[in-house]
Amino acid sequence: MILRIAPGGDADAETPVQGRALRREDILAWLREEGWGRLEVLWQAADAARRTHVGDAVHLRGLIEISNYCIRQCGYCGLRAGHRDLERYRMSAAELLACAHQARQFGYGTVVLQSGEDYGITAGWLADVVRHIKAETGLAVTLSLGERPDPDLMLWREAGADRYLLRFETSDPELYRLIHPSLPGRPSDRVAMLARLRGFGYEVGSGVMVGLPGQSWDSLAADLETFRALDLDMIGIGPYISHPATPLGSGDWTHVLPAGEQVPNTELTVYKTVALTRLLCPGANIPSTTALATINRESGRELGLLRGANVVMPNLTPAGYRERYEIYPGKACVNETAQACQMCLRHRIEAIGRHVGSGPGGRNRKVRN
Ligand code: SAM
Ligand code: SF4
């Protein structure tokens, strides 16, 4: 039986409506819920949905942060072009391939190549790298390289890339325009780009930050409905973490909301968002993010996995580059080696009674979101 879990009132009051049919008012009430007894009902429902739809395996995706150059000026991100003090790097093809081989040795099923929107990464160069990774390791390849033109995306897909991650960050158009300026002559429409990526044959992932300055409860509820409407294969949700060298972090760009409307960037709000996402999109792959592990180093990863998540992304970036991929300060795992990261995460996964998944761990299309 699928439970309808009603926020507020009696913790035992449950009626038979599907989680994925949650209405806007239910989502909003759950997001604002503070009662621990009630929240326990939400955690349990999310965990049960996770077990039923994607099982107990936790898939490991090895993250390679291939370049910290970026032409964009996102108001929240430490890699923005305007952050002049950041020392920039771009990995070589040989370094990248070495990381992919390490991923294979560690038993990961996927490598995720992530960077700023860096046109120093040319389409042809990256297509060659993807071809080599596929031929030499057989791993699934996920790309997260920003809003590249369609011909680049098609070339990479032809070269064998399997998935593309592009968070829409917030579904509130006014807030999005403020925090994520378009490039001259190229209006940014990440939702439209996700549809095109799917058309090119990628599995598509998206997501949001929780607690962005100017993000209201209503817009976070709309984000959750957008996940459901887009039928996403992967959904990444992490807290917004302030970076002092950015306009949002310094308070230069503001979008002040009436009292009580601003979503806090707390771990509790992230857990609620992850749990509701699992109920609304039961078949999606949902990571327990590094940003969550950053705001609760002791148990953020585990609590994310216990409240709906089924993926983690151990960092494979070589030590010399890692600290320069400073999206936000104090990022978890920056000083650990790739080997230490994989051992730590395996241990954490097993300690909560789950096991590491084998194979690429793609979206199971038999489960409808
Ligand atoms: N450049 C690509 C893009 O924007 O899609 C990929 C790299 S970007 C650093 C990956 C994600 O980091 C963004 O989609 C955003 O959600 C997240 N991020 C950036 N700044 C952040 C911050 N201050 N706090 C939390 N997450 C942040
Ligand atoms: Fe660049 Fe992505 Fe950071 Fe925006 S979020 S500044 S596109 S790396």
Short mmCIF file of C-alpha atoms and ligand atoms in Angstrom, two decimals:
data_model
loop_
_atom_site.label_atom_id
_atom_site.label_comp_id
_atom_site.label_asym_id
_atom_site.label_seq_id
_atom_site.Cartn_x
_atom_site.Cartn_y
_atom_site.Cartn_z
CA MET A 1 0.00 0.00 0.00
CA ILE A 2 1.25 3.49 -0.77
CA LEU A 3 0.75 5.95 2.03
CA ARG A 4 -0.52 9.43 1.89
CA ILE A 5 1.30 11.14 4.72
CA ALA A 6 -0.53 14.17 5.97
CA PRO A 7 1.52 16.95 7.56
CA GLY A 8 0.42 18.40 10.91
CA GLY A 9 -2.04 16.80 13.33
CA ASP A 10 -1.96 13.17 14.32
CA ALA A 11 1.16 11.20 13.37
CA ASP A 12 -0.96 8.10 12.75
CA ALA A 13 -3.42 9.78 10.39
CA GLU A 14 -2.61 8.22 7.03
CA THR A 15 -4.91 7.81 4.05
CA PRO A 16 -4.20 5.91 0.82
CA VAL A 17 -2.95 8.46 -1.73
CA GLN A 18 0.31 8.09 -3.64
CA GLY A 19 3.34 10.09 -2.48
CA ARG A 20 3.98 11.27 -6.03
CA ALA A 21 0.50 12.85 -6.01
CA LEU A 22 1.32 15.19 -3.13
CA ARG A 23 -0.38 18.53 -3.70
CA ARG A 24 1.27 21.96 -3.39
CA GLU A 25 -0.32 22.59 0.01
CA ASP A 26 0.94 19.23 1.35
CA ILE A 27 4.45 19.92 0.07
CA LEU A 28 4.43 23.37 1.65
CA ALA A 29 3.15 22.07 4.96
CA TRP A 30 5.85 19.38 5.03
CA LEU A 31 8.56 21.88 4.20
CA ARG A 32 7.45 24.06 7.12
CA GLU A 33 6.90 21.11 9.51
CA GLU A 34 9.00 21.34 12.69
CA GLY A 35 7.53 18.53 14.83
CA TRP A 36 10.07 15.72 15.28
CA GLY A 37 7.36 13.07 15.61
CA ARG A 38 5.77 14.15 12.34
CA LEU A 39 9.12 14.43 10.59
CA GLU A 40 9.94 10.88 11.63
CA VAL A 41 6.87 9.84 9.58
CA LEU A 42 8.28 11.71 6.58
CA TRP A 43 11.76 10.14 6.95
CA GLN A 44 10.26 6.68 7.19
CA ALA A 45 8.00 7.15 4.17
CA ALA A 46 10.95 8.44 2.09
CA ASP A 47 13.17 5.58 3.21
CA ALA A 48 10.47 3.02 2.40
CA ALA A 49 9.94 4.57 -1.06
CA ARG A 50 13.70 4.50 -1.65
CA ARG A 51 13.90 0.82 -0.67
CA THR A 52 10.90 -0.17 -2.81
CA HIS A 53 11.85 1.75 -5.94
CA VAL A 54 15.66 1.83 -6.07
CA GLY A 55 16.70 -0.74 -3.46
CA ASP A 56 19.43 -0.82 -0.82
CA ALA A 57 22.39 -0.32 -3.16
CA VAL A 58 24.24 2.99 -2.91
CA HIS A 59 25.85 3.86 -6.23
CA LEU A 60 29.24 5.54 -6.22
CA ARG A 61 29.99 8.15 -8.88
CA GLY A 62 33.63 9.25 -8.95
CA LEU A 63 33.73 13.04 -9.27
CA ILE A 64 36.56 14.60 -11.31
CA GLU A 65 36.63 18.40 -11.14
CA ILE A 66 38.37 18.88 -14.46
CA SER A 67 38.66 22.70 -14.59
CA ASN A 68 37.81 25.68 -12.42
CA TYR A 69 37.78 28.20 -15.26
CA CYS A 70 34.34 29.70 -15.84
CA ILE A 71 33.01 32.49 -18.04
CA ARG A 72 29.83 32.92 -15.96
CA GLN A 73 29.10 35.30 -13.11
CA CYS A 74 26.72 33.25 -10.95
CA GLY A 75 26.11 35.25 -7.80
CA TYR A 76 26.49 32.25 -5.50
CA CYS A 77 29.55 30.39 -6.80
CA GLY A 78 33.22 30.79 -5.93
CA LEU A 79 34.28 29.75 -9.45
CA ARG A 80 32.56 32.77 -11.07
CA ALA A 81 34.74 34.67 -13.55
CA GLY A 82 34.73 37.73 -11.31
CA HIS A 83 36.58 35.88 -8.53
CA ARG A 84 39.98 37.14 -9.63
CA ASP A 85 41.96 35.82 -6.65
CA LEU A 86 41.18 32.20 -7.47
CA GLU A 87 44.12 30.36 -9.04
CA ARG A 88 42.74 28.58 -12.09
CA TYR A 89 43.60 25.10 -13.42
CA ARG A 90 42.55 22.76 -16.20
CA MET A 91 43.46 19.05 -16.02
CA SER A 92 45.29 17.35 -18.89
CA ALA A 93 43.81 14.39 -20.78
CA ALA A 94 46.43 12.11 -19.20
CA GLU A 95 45.47 13.25 -15.68
CA LEU A 96 41.80 12.74 -16.43
CA LEU A 97 42.32 9.25 -17.78
CA ALA A 98 44.42 8.32 -14.77
CA CYS A 99 41.50 9.37 -12.52
CA ALA A 100 39.07 7.29 -14.60
CA HIS A 101 41.33 4.23 -14.22
CA GLN A 102 41.46 4.84 -10.49
CA ALA A 103 37.63 4.94 -10.46
CA ARG A 104 37.57 1.54 -12.10
CA GLN A 105 40.07 0.14 -9.56
CA PHE A 106 37.91 1.45 -6.73
CA GLY A 107 34.88 -0.33 -8.21
CA TYR A 108 32.92 2.81 -9.15
CA GLY A 109 30.44 2.41 -12.02
CA THR A 110 30.49 6.02 -13.20
CA VAL A 111 32.80 9.00 -13.53
CA VAL A 112 31.37 12.51 -13.41
CA LEU A 113 33.40 15.14 -15.27
CA GLN A 114 32.53 18.53 -13.82
CA SER A 115 33.85 22.04 -14.46
CA GLY A 116 33.00 25.68 -14.79
CA GLU A 117 31.66 26.74 -18.18
CA ASP A 118 35.12 26.62 -19.70
CA TYR A 119 35.52 27.01 -23.47
CA GLY A 120 39.21 26.21 -23.04
CA ILE A 121 37.74 22.70 -22.87
CA THR A 122 37.08 22.37 -26.57
CA ALA A 123 34.33 20.10 -27.83
CA GLY A 124 36.74 17.92 -29.86
CA TRP A 125 39.24 17.53 -27.02
CA LEU A 126 36.55 16.41 -24.58
CA ALA A 127 34.99 14.05 -27.14
CA ASP A 128 38.41 12.33 -27.44
CA VAL A 129 38.70 12.06 -23.67
CA VAL A 130 35.21 10.54 -23.42
CA ARG A 131 36.03 8.02 -26.16
CA HIS A 132 39.20 6.97 -24.32
CA ILE A 133 37.42 6.63 -20.98
CA LYS A 134 34.72 4.47 -22.54
CA ALA A 135 37.19 2.31 -24.48
CA GLU A 136 39.69 1.85 -21.65
CA THR A 137 37.39 1.56 -18.61
CA GLY A 138 33.84 0.87 -19.83
CA LEU A 139 32.54 3.22 -17.12
CA ALA A 140 29.39 5.29 -17.49
CA VAL A 141 30.33 8.93 -18.16
CA THR A 142 28.35 11.82 -16.73
CA LEU A 143 29.11 15.38 -17.82
CA SER A 144 28.41 18.55 -15.85
CA LEU A 145 30.06 21.31 -17.86
CA GLY A 146 27.46 24.08 -17.86
CA GLU A 147 25.40 25.55 -20.69
CA ARG A 148 27.42 24.46 -23.68
CA PRO A 149 26.04 24.88 -27.24
CA ASP A 150 23.99 22.04 -28.72
CA PRO A 151 26.66 20.90 -31.23
CA ASP A 152 29.10 20.29 -28.32
CA LEU A 153 26.46 18.34 -26.39
CA MET A 154 25.64 16.22 -29.45
CA LEU A 155 29.30 15.53 -30.19
CA TRP A 156 29.91 14.33 -26.62
CA ARG A 157 26.83 12.12 -26.73
CA GLU A 158 28.08 10.57 -29.98
CA ALA A 159 31.46 10.03 -28.31
CA GLY A 160 29.69 7.92 -25.66
CA ALA A 161 28.78 10.27 -22.80
CA ASP A 162 25.77 8.79 -21.00
CA ARG A 163 24.40 11.49 -18.70
CA TYR A 164 24.36 15.24 -18.20
CA LEU A 165 23.86 17.16 -14.95
CA LEU A 166 22.58 20.72 -15.02
CA ARG A 167 20.81 22.11 -11.98
CA PHE A 168 18.09 24.67 -12.72
CA GLU A 169 19.04 26.10 -9.27
CA THR A 170 15.62 27.68 -8.59
CA SER A 171 12.29 27.62 -10.44
CA ASP A 172 11.61 31.25 -9.46
CA PRO A 173 12.32 33.17 -12.72
CA GLU A 174 13.00 36.51 -11.01
CA LEU A 175 15.42 35.01 -8.48
CA TYR A 176 17.11 32.97 -11.23
CA ARG A 177 17.69 36.09 -13.35
CA LEU A 178 19.23 37.85 -10.34
CA ILE A 179 21.60 35.08 -9.25
CA HIS A 180 22.44 33.53 -12.63
CA PRO A 181 23.00 36.31 -15.19
CA SER A 182 22.72 35.35 -18.84
CA LEU A 183 25.68 35.78 -21.15
CA PRO A 184 25.29 38.62 -23.69
CA GLY A 185 22.92 37.47 -26.44
CA ARG A 186 22.41 34.05 -24.84
CA PRO A 187 19.43 34.01 -22.45
CA SER A 188 19.94 31.26 -19.87
CA ASP A 189 17.13 28.70 -19.91
CA ARG A 190 18.33 25.57 -18.13
CA VAL A 191 14.91 23.89 -18.15
CA ALA A 192 14.77 24.16 -21.95
CA MET A 193 18.32 22.82 -22.15
CA LEU A 194 17.36 19.79 -20.04
CA ALA A 195 14.66 18.93 -22.59
CA ARG A 196 17.17 19.20 -25.44
CA LEU A 197 19.67 17.01 -23.56
CA ARG A 198 17.01 14.34 -23.23
CA GLY A 199 16.31 14.66 -26.95
CA PHE A 200 20.01 14.02 -27.66
CA GLY A 201 19.70 10.75 -25.71
CA TYR A 202 21.30 11.67 -22.38
CA GLU A 203 19.97 10.62 -19.01
CA VAL A 204 19.36 14.01 -17.43
CA GLY A 205 19.90 15.28 -13.93
CA SER A 206 19.07 18.58 -12.34
CA GLY A 207 18.58 20.07 -8.91
CA VAL A 208 18.52 23.12 -6.71
CA MET A 209 20.23 24.79 -3.80
CA VAL A 210 18.19 25.03 -0.60
CA GLY A 211 18.19 28.32 1.30
CA LEU A 212 19.37 30.69 -1.44
CA PRO A 213 18.92 34.27 -0.26
CA GLY A 214 15.55 35.27 -1.73
CA GLN A 215 14.20 31.70 -1.98
CA SER A 216 10.68 31.49 -0.51
CA TRP A 217 8.90 28.39 0.78
CA ASP A 218 6.53 28.69 -2.12
CA SER A 219 9.34 28.71 -4.68
CA LEU A 220 11.01 25.68 -3.03
CA ALA A 221 7.67 23.83 -3.24
CA ALA A 222 7.52 24.83 -6.93
CA ASP A 223 11.06 23.44 -7.38
CA LEU A 224 9.84 20.08 -6.09
CA GLU A 225 6.87 20.12 -8.46
CA THR A 226 9.27 20.96 -11.28
CA PHE A 227 11.37 17.85 -10.48
CA ARG A 228 8.23 15.76 -10.86
CA ALA A 229 7.10 17.52 -14.05
CA LEU A 230 10.52 17.09 -15.71
CA ASP A 231 10.66 13.36 -14.92
CA LEU A 232 14.35 13.70 -14.03
CA ASP A 233 16.70 10.72 -13.90
CA MET A 234 18.94 12.32 -11.25
CA ILE A 235 18.15 15.05 -8.72
CA GLY A 236 20.88 16.80 -6.70
CA ILE A 237 19.85 18.87 -3.69
CA GLY A 238 22.26 20.63 -1.37
CA PRO A 239 22.26 23.59 0.98
CA TYR A 240 23.31 26.97 -0.37
CA ILE A 241 26.62 27.76 1.38
CA SER A 242 27.65 31.39 1.43
CA HIS A 243 30.97 32.30 -0.24
CA PRO A 244 32.28 35.72 0.87
CA ALA A 245 33.92 36.39 -2.53
CA THR A 246 30.53 36.34 -4.32
CA PRO A 247 27.79 38.99 -4.62
CA LEU A 248 25.27 36.80 -2.79
CA GLY A 249 27.76 35.97 -0.05
CA SER A 250 28.81 39.60 0.45
CA GLY A 251 25.19 40.78 0.40
CA ASP A 252 25.70 42.99 -2.70
CA TRP A 253 22.90 41.25 -4.58
CA THR A 254 19.84 40.92 -2.41
CA HIS A 255 16.26 39.86 -2.82
CA VAL A 256 14.79 40.37 0.64
CA LEU A 257 11.61 38.48 1.47
CA PRO A 258 8.93 39.29 4.06
CA ALA A 259 9.53 37.82 7.53
CA GLY A 260 8.92 34.07 7.68
CA GLU A 261 9.14 33.59 3.90
CA GLN A 262 12.90 33.01 3.51
CA VAL A 263 13.90 29.30 3.35
CA PRO A 264 16.76 28.67 5.80
CA ASN A 265 19.87 26.93 4.41
CA THR A 266 19.83 24.38 7.23
CA GLU A 267 20.45 20.66 7.05
CA LEU A 268 16.91 20.02 8.32
CA THR A 269 15.42 21.85 5.33
CA VAL A 270 17.69 19.86 3.00
CA TYR A 271 16.53 16.55 4.55
CA LYS A 272 12.88 17.54 4.12
CA THR A 273 13.54 18.50 0.49
CA VAL A 274 15.38 15.22 -0.20
CA ALA A 275 12.65 13.15 1.46
CA LEU A 276 9.85 14.89 -0.46
CA THR A 277 11.81 14.51 -3.70
CA ARG A 278 11.98 10.75 -3.13
CA LEU A 279 8.21 10.63 -2.62
CA LEU A 280 7.49 12.77 -5.68
CA CYS A 281 10.09 11.11 -7.97
CA PRO A 282 10.45 7.59 -6.54
CA GLY A 283 12.62 6.15 -9.31
CA ALA A 284 15.18 8.97 -9.52
CA ASN A 285 18.82 8.66 -8.49
CA ILE A 286 19.30 11.12 -5.64
CA PRO A 287 22.77 11.84 -4.20
CA SER A 288 23.53 12.60 -0.60
CA THR A 289 25.59 15.65 -1.54
CA THR A 290 29.00 16.93 -0.49
CA ALA A 291 27.39 20.26 0.43
CA LEU A 292 25.20 18.41 2.92
CA ALA A 293 28.28 16.60 4.29
CA THR A 294 29.93 20.03 4.58
CA ILE A 295 27.29 21.43 6.93
CA ASN A 296 27.15 18.20 8.98
CA ARG A 297 30.52 16.46 8.65
CA GLU A 298 29.73 13.84 11.21
CA SER A 299 26.52 12.37 9.82
CA GLY A 300 25.16 14.50 6.95
CA ARG A 301 25.96 11.85 4.33
CA GLU A 302 24.32 9.08 6.33
CA LEU A 303 21.22 11.09 7.21
CA GLY A 304 20.77 12.03 3.53
CA LEU A 305 20.97 8.32 2.63
CA LEU A 306 18.51 7.42 5.39
CA ARG A 307 16.00 10.06 4.24
CA GLY A 308 15.68 9.27 0.55
CA ALA A 309 19.09 9.41 -1.15
CA ASN A 310 20.75 6.44 -2.92
CA VAL A 311 23.94 7.84 -4.49
CA VAL A 312 27.21 9.36 -3.26
CA MET A 313 29.93 11.06 -5.26
CA PRO A 314 33.41 10.39 -3.87
CA ASN A 315 35.98 12.91 -5.03
CA LEU A 316 38.70 11.71 -7.43
CA THR A 317 40.19 15.11 -8.24
CA PRO A 318 43.98 15.09 -7.73
CA ALA A 319 45.02 16.68 -4.44
CA GLY A 320 46.81 19.66 -6.03
CA TYR A 321 43.61 20.85 -7.73
CA ARG A 322 40.94 20.05 -5.17
CA GLU A 323 41.23 23.08 -2.95
CA ARG A 324 41.08 25.34 -6.01
CA TYR A 325 37.63 23.96 -6.95
CA GLU A 326 36.25 26.17 -4.24
CA ILE A 327 32.55 26.53 -5.06
CA TYR A 328 32.00 27.43 -1.39
CA PRO A 329 34.41 27.54 1.56
CA GLY A 330 35.12 24.63 3.88
CA LYS A 331 34.06 21.91 1.40
CA ALA A 332 34.06 18.44 2.96
CA CYS A 333 36.75 15.94 1.88
CA VAL A 334 39.05 18.58 0.33
CA ASN A 335 42.09 17.31 2.19
CA GLU A 336 41.45 13.58 1.74
CA THR A 337 43.08 11.44 -0.92
CA ALA A 338 40.86 9.63 -3.42
CA GLN A 339 41.72 6.37 -1.65
CA ALA A 340 40.75 7.75 1.78
CA CYS A 341 37.50 9.15 0.35
CA GLN A 342 36.40 5.82 -1.08
CA MET A 343 37.25 3.90 2.09
CA CYS A 344 35.46 6.44 4.29
CA LEU A 345 32.32 6.37 2.15
CA ARG A 346 32.22 2.57 1.92
CA HIS A 347 32.48 2.39 5.68
CA ARG A 348 29.70 4.96 6.17
CA ILE A 349 27.41 3.10 3.72
CA GLU A 350 27.95 -0.28 5.37
CA ALA A 351 27.54 1.19 8.87
CA ILE A 352 23.92 2.10 8.04
CA GLY A 353 23.13 -1.38 6.70
CA ARG A 354 23.35 -0.56 3.00
CA HIS A 355 25.75 -1.86 0.36
CA VAL A 356 27.76 -0.36 -2.46
CA GLY A 357 26.03 -0.85 -5.82
CA SER A 358 27.76 -2.48 -8.77
CA GLY A 359 27.58 -1.48 -12.45
CA PRO A 360 26.61 1.90 -13.87
CA GLY A 361 23.50 2.34 -11.66
CA GLY A 362 21.49 4.25 -14.28
CA ARG A 363 17.84 5.17 -13.91
CA ASN A 364 15.56 2.16 -13.82
CA ARG A 365 12.98 3.20 -16.40
CA LYS A 366 10.59 0.49 -15.20
CA VAL A 367 9.95 2.75 -12.20
CA ARG A 368 7.81 5.66 -13.29
CA ASN A 369 8.42 8.93 -11.51
N1 SAM B 1 29.37 24.89 -14.06
C1 SAM B 1 28.45 23.82 -14.02
C2 SAM B 1 27.07 24.32 -13.69
O1 SAM B 1 26.93 25.44 -13.23
O2 SAM B 1 26.14 23.57 -13.92
C3 SAM B 1 28.84 22.72 -13.07
C4 SAM B 1 29.66 23.10 -11.89
S1 SAM B 1 28.76 24.06 -10.67
C5 SAM B 1 30.01 24.44 -9.54
C6 SAM B 1 27.84 22.75 -9.84
C7 SAM B 1 26.80 23.20 -8.86
O3 SAM B 1 27.42 23.75 -7.70
C8 SAM B 1 25.85 24.27 -9.29
O4 SAM B 1 24.83 23.74 -10.12
C9 SAM B 1 25.31 24.81 -7.97
O5 SAM B 1 24.05 24.25 -7.62
C10 SAM B 1 26.38 24.35 -6.95
N2 SAM B 1 26.89 25.50 -6.20
C11 SAM B 1 27.55 26.56 -6.69
N3 SAM B 1 27.79 27.47 -5.71
C12 SAM B 1 27.28 26.96 -4.57
C13 SAM B 1 27.18 27.42 -3.22
N4 SAM B 1 27.68 28.60 -2.86
N5 SAM B 1 26.58 26.63 -2.31
C14 SAM B 1 26.09 25.42 -2.68
N6 SAM B 1 26.14 24.92 -3.93
C15 SAM B 1 26.71 25.69 -4.87
FE1 SF4 B 2 30.40 28.74 -13.32
FE2 SF4 B 2 28.79 26.68 -12.67
FE3 SF4 B 2 29.88 28.26 -10.78
FE4 SF4 B 2 27.98 29.25 -12.35
S1 SF4 B 2 27.77 27.54 -10.88
S2 SF4 B 2 29.94 30.27 -11.80
S3 SF4 B 2 28.43 28.22 -14.28
S4 SF4 B 2 30.95 26.89 -12.15
#
